[in-house]
CSV table of C-alpha atoms and ligand atoms in Angstrom, one decimal:
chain,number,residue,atom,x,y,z
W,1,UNK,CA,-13.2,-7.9,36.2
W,2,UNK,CA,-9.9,-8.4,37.3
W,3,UNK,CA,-7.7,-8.9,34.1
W,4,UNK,CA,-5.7,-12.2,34.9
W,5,UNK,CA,-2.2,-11.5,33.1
W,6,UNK,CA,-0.7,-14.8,34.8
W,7,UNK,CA,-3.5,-16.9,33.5
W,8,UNK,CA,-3.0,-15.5,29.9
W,9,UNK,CA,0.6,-15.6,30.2
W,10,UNK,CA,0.6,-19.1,30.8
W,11,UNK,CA,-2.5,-20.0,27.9
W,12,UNK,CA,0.2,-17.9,25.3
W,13,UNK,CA,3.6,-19.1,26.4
W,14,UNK,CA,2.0,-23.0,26.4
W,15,UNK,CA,1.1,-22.0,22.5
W,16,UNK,CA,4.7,-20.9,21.9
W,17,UNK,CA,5.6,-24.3,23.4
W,18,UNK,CA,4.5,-26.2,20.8
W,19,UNK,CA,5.3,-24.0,18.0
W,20,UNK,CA,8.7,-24.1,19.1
W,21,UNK,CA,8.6,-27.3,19.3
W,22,UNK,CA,7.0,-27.7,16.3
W,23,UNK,CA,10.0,-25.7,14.6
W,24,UNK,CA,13.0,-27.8,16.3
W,25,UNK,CA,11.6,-30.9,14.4
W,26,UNK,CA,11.5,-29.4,11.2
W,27,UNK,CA,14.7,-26.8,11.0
W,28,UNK,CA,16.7,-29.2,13.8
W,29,UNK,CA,16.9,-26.2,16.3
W,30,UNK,CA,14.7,-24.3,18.6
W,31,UNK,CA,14.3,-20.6,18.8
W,32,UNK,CA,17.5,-19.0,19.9
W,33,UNK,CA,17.6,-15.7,22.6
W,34,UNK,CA,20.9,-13.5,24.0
W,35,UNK,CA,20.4,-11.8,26.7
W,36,UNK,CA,22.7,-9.2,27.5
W,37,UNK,CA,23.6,-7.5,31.4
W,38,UNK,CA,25.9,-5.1,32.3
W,39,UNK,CA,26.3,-4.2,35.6
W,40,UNK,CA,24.8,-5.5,38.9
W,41,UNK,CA,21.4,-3.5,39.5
W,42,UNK,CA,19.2,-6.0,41.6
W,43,UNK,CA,15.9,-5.6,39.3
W,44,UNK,CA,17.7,-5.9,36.2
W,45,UNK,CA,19.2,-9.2,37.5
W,46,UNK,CA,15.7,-10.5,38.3
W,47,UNK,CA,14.4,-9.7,35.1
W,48,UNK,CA,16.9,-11.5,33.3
W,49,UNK,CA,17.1,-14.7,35.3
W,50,UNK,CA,13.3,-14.4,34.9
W,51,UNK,CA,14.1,-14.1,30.9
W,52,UNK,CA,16.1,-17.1,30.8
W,53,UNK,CA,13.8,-19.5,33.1
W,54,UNK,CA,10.9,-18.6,30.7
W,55,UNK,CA,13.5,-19.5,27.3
W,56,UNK,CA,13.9,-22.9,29.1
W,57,UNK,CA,10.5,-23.4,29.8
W,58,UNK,CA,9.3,-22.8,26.4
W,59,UNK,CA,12.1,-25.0,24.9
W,60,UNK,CA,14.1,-22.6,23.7
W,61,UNK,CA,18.0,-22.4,23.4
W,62,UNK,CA,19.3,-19.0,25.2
W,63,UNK,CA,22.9,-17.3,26.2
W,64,UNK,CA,23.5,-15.4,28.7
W,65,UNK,CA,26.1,-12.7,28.7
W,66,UNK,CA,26.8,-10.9,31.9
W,67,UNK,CA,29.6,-7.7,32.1
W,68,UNK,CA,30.8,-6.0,35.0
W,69,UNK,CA,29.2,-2.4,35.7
W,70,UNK,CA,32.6,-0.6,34.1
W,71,UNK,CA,32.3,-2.6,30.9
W,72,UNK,CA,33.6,-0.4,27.8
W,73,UNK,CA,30.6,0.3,25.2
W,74,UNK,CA,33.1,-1.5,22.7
W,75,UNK,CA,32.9,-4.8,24.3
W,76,UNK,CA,29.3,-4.7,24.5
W,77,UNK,CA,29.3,-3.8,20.8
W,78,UNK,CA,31.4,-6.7,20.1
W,79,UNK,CA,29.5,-8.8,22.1
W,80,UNK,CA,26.3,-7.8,20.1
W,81,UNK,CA,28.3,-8.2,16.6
W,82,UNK,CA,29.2,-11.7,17.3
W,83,UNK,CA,25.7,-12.6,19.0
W,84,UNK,CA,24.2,-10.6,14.7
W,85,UNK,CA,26.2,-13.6,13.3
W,86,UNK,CA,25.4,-16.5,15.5
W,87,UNK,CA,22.9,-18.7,13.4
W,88,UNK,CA,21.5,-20.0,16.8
W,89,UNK,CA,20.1,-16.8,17.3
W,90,UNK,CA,16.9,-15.5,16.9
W,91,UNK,CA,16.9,-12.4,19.3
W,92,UNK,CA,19.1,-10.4,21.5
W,93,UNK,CA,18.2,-8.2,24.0
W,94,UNK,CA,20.7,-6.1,26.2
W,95,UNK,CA,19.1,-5.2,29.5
W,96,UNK,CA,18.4,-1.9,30.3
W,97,UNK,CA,19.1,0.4,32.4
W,98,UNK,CA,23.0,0.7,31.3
W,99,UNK,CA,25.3,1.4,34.0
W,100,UNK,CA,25.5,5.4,33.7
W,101,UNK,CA,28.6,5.8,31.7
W,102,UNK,CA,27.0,4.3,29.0
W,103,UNK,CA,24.7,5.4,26.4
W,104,UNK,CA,22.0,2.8,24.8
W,105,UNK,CA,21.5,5.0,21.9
W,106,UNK,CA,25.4,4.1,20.7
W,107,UNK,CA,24.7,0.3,21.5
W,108,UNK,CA,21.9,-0.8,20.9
W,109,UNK,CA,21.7,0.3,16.8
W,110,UNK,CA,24.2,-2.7,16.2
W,111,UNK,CA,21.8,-5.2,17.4
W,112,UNK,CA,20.7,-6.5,13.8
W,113,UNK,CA,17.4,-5.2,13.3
W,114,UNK,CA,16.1,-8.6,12.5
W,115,UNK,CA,16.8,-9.6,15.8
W,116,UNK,CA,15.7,-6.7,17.6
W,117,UNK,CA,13.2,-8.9,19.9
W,118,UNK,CA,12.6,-6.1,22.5
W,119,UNK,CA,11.1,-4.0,19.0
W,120,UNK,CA,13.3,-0.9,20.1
W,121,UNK,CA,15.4,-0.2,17.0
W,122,UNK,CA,14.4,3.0,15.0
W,123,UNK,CA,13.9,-0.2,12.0
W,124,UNK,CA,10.8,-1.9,14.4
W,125,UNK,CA,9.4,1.5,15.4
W,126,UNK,CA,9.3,2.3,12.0
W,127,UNK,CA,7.4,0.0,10.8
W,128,UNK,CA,4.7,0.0,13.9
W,129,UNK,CA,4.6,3.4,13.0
W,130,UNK,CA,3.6,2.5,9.1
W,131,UNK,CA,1.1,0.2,10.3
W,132,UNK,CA,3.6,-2.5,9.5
W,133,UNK,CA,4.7,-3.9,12.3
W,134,UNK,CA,7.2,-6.8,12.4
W,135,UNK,CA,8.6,-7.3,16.0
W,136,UNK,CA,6.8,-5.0,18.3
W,137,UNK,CA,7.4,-3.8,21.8
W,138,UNK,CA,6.9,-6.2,24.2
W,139,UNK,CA,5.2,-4.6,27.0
W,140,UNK,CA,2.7,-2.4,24.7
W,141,UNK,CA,2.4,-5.8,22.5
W,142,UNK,CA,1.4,-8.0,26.0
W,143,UNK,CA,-1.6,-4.7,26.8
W,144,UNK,CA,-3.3,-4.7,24.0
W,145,UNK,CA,-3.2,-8.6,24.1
W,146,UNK,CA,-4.4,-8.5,27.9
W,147,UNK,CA,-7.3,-6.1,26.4
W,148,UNK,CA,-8.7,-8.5,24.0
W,149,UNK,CA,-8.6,-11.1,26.6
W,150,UNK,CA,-11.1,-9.3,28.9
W,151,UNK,CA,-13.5,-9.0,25.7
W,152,UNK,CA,-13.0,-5.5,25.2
W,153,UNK,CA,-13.1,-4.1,21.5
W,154,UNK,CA,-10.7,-1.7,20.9
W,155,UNK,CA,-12.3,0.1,17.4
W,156,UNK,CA,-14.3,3.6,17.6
W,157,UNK,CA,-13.1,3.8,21.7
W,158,UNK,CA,-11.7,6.8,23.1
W,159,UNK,CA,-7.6,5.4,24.4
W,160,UNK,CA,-5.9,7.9,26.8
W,161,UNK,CA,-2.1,6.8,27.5
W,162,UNK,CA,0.0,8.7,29.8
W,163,UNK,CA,3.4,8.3,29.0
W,164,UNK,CA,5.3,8.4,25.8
W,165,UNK,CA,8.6,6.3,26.5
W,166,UNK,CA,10.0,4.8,23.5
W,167,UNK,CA,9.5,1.6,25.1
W,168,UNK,CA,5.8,1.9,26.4
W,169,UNK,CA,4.0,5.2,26.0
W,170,UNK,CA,4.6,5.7,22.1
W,171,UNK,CA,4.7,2.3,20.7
W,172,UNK,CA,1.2,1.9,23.1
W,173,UNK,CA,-0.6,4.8,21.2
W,174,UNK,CA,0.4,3.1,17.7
W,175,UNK,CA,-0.9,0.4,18.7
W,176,UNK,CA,-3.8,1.3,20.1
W,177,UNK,CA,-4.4,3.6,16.9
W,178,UNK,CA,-4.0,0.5,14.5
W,179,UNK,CA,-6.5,-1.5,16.5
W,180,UNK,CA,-8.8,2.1,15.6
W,181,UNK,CA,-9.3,3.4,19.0
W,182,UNK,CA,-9.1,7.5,19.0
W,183,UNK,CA,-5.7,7.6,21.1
W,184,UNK,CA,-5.0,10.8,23.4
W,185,UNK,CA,-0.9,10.6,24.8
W,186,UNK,CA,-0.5,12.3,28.2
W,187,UNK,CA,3.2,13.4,29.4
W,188,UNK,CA,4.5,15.1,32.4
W,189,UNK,CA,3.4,19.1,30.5
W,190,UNK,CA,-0.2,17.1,29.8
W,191,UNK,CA,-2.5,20.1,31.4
W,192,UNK,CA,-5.9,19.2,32.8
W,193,UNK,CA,-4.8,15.3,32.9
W,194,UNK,CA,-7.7,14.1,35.6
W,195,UNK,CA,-10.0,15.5,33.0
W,196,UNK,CA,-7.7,14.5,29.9
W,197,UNK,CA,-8.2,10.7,31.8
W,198,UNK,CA,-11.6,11.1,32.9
W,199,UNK,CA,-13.0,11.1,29.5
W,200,UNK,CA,-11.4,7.8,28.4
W,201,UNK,CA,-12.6,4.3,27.8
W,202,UNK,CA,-9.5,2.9,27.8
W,203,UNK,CA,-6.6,4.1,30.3
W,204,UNK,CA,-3.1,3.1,30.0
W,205,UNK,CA,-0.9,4.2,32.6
W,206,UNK,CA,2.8,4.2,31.6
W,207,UNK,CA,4.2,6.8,34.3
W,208,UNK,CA,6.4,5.2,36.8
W,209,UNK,CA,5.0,6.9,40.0
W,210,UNK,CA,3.2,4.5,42.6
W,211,UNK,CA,-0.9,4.8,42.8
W,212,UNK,CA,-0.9,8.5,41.1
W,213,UNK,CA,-4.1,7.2,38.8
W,214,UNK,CA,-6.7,7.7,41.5
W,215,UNK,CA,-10.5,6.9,41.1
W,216,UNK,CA,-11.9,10.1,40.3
W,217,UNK,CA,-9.7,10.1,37.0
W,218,UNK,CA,-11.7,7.4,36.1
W,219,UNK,CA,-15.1,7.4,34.3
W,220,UNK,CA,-17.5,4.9,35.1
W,221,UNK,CA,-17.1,1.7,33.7
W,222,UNK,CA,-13.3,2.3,32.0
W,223,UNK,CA,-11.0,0.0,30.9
W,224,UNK,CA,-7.6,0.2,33.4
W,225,UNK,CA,-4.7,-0.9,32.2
W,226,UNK,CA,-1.7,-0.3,34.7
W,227,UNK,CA,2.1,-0.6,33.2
W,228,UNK,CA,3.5,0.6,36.4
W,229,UNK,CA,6.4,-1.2,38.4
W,230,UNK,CA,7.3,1.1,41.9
W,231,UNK,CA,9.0,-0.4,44.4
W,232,UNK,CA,7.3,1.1,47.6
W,233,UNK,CA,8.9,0.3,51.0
W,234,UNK,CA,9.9,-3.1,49.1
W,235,UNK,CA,6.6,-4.2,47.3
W,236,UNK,CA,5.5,-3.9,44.2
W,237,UNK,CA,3.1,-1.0,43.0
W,238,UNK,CA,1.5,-0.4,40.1
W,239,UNK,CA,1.2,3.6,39.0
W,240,UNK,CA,-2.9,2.7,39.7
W,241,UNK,CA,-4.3,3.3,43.0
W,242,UNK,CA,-5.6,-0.2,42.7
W,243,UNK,CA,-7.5,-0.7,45.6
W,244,UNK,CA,-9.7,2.1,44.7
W,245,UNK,CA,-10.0,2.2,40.9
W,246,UNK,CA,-11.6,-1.5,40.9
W,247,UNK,CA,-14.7,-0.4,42.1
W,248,UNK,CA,-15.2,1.8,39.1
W,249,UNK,CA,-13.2,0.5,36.0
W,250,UNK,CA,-15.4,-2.2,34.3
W,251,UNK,CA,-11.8,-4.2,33.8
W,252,UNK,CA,-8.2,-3.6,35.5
W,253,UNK,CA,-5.1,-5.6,36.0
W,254,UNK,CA,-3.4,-6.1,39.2
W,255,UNK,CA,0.0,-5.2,40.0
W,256,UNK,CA,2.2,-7.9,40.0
W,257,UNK,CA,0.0,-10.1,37.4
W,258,UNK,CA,-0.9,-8.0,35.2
W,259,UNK,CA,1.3,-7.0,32.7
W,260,UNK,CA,4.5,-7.8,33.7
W,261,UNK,CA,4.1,-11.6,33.3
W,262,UNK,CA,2.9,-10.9,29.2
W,263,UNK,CA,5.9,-8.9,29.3
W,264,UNK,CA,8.5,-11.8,29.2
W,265,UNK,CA,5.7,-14.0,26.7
W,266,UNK,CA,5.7,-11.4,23.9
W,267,UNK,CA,9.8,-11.5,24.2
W,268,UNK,CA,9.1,-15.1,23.7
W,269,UNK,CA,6.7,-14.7,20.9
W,270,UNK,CA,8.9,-12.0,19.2
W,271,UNK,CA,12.0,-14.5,19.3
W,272,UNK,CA,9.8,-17.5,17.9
W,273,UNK,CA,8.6,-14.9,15.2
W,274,UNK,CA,12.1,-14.4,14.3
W,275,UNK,CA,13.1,-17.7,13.9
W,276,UNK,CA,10.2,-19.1,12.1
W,277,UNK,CA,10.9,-16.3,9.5
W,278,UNK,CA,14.5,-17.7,8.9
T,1,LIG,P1,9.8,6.6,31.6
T,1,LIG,O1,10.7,6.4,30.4
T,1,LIG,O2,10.3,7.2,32.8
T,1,LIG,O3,8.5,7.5,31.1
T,1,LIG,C1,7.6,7.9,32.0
T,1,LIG,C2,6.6,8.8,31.3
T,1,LIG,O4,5.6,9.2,32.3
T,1,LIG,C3,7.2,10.0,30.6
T,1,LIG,O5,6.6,10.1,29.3
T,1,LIG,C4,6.7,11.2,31.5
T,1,LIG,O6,6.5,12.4,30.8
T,1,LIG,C5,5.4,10.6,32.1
T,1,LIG,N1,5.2,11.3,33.3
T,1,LIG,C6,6.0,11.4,34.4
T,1,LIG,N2,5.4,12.2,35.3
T,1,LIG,C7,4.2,12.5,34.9
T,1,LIG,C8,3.1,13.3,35.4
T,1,LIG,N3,3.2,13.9,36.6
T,1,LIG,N4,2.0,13.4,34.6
T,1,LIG,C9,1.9,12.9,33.4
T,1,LIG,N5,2.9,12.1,32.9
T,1,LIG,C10,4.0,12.0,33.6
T,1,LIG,O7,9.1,5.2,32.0
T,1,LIG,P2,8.8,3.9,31.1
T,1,LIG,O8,10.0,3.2,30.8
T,1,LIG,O9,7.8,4.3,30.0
T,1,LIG,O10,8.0,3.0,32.2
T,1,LIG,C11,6.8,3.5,32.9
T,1,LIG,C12,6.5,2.6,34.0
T,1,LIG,O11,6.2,1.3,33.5
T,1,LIG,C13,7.6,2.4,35.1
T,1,LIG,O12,7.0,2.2,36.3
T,1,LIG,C14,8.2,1.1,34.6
T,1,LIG,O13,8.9,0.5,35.7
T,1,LIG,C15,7.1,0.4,34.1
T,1,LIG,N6,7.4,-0.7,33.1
T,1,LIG,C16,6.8,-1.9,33.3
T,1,LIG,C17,7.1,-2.9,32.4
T,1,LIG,C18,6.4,-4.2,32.7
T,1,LIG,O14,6.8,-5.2,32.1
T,1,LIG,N7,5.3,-4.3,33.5
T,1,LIG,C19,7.9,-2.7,31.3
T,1,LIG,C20,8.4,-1.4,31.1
T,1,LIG,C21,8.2,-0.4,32.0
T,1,LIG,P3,7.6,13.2,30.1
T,1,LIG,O15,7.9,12.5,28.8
T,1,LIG,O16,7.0,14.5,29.9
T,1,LIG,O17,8.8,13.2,31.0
């Protein structure tokens, strides 16, 4: 089965619809989302203007706030401070990569915690860590939704993720653990990783490095769930050796529409979240 993230992406964000919809007719305003550049790095650029068409889409009401790449960290700061007390505003997000002589760990703690859509603040990861969670992580959030789509059950199954980002790898494995699979995390010192991978039933690949989960890391009937985004000689690759792998997961999702389209949905669904608890 080929995991359709497009097709779910569409089913969720045409839910959201409503509910936001729902929530402009009884608080007089629809969800509210910043979004934040600095900087003029193509990808990042995409991603936003991607952001913004999916805020309209759904109804929503969102600002866009672009800087120059030599921006000072103080003007981000005060553009985040003003965005903490806008009532219109439901989430903000500032798009990362910074340009280098930044540093997101000085920035992004001021976005109100409340309004930490993209779950990143030590507040959010807190609490997924509790078992708790609030606003999760938006690409880890979209996997395990992509998972349930394709009938999989998560409980008593052996999870192997390899990668442990702050944004993916380790907010993946909490999640996976909450849902009661038995999670194994895989990094770059990982030894024995094609037999680490080879025992799992559910693989998440989180690494950043094009096609470098091949099919004999894969047992027989796996679930394959590919986070990757590599540009290679301009196209899009996931860090699964697609192509191959099919034959012998049970499940997989493509690169592009997989999980890069739930992505942008579970911003959407962590911004609704935040203004329906207002
Ligand atoms: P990251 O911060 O660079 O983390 C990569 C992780 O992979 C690190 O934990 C690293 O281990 C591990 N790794 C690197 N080489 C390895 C190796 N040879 N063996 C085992 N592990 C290895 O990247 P990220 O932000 O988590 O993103 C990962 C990928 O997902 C990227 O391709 C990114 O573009 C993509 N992504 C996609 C979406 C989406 O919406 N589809 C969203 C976010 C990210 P160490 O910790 O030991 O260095």
């Amino acid at each position: 089965m080929i995991i359709d993230g497009k097709a779910l992406s569409a089913k969720i964000r045409g839910d959201i619809k409503e509910e936001a919809a729902k929530l402009k007719a009884a608080k007089g305003r629809a969800p509210g989302l910043a979004v934040i550049i600095a900087g003029d790095d193509p990808a990042s650029r995409v991603y936003v203007r991607n952001k913004i068409l999916a805020c309209g889409e759904a109804g929503f009401y969102s600002v866009h706030k672009e800087y120059p790449a030599d921006v000072k960290k103080e003007e981000l700061i005060d553009a985040i401070l003003t965005l903490n007390g806008d009532e219109a505003i439901d989430g903000i997000l500032v798009q990362l990569p910074l340009p280098k002589h930044l540093n997101a760990e000085e920035i992004l703690p001021f976005i109100d915690v409340k309004k930490d859509v993209d779950g990143l603040s030590a507040y959010q990861q807190g609490l997924l860590l509790q078992g708790t969670p609030d606003l999760i992580s938006c690409t880890p959030n979209g996997v395990i939704e992509l998972i349930k789509f394709a009938g999989v059950s998560i409980a008593g199954k052996d999870a192997v993720v390899i990668g442990r980002s702050n944004m993916v790898g380790k907010p993946m494995a909490m999640l996976l653990l909450g849902e009661n699979a038995t999670v194994t995390v895989c990094h770059s010192k990982t030894k024995n990783l094609s037999e680490v991978v080879k025992r799992a039933d559910i693989v998440v690949a989180a690494i950043g490095r094009a096609k470098f989960i091949t099919a004999d890391m894969i047992k027989d009937g796996a679930v394959v769930i590919d986070v990757g985004m590599n540009s290679v000689g301009g196209k899009l690759c996931g860090d699964v050796d697609f192509d191959a792998v099919k034959d012998i997961a049970s499940a997989i999702t493509p690169v592009p529409g997989g999980v890069g389209p739930m992505t942008i949905t579970m911003l959407l669904k962590n911004t609704l979240k935040s203004a329906q608890s207002k």
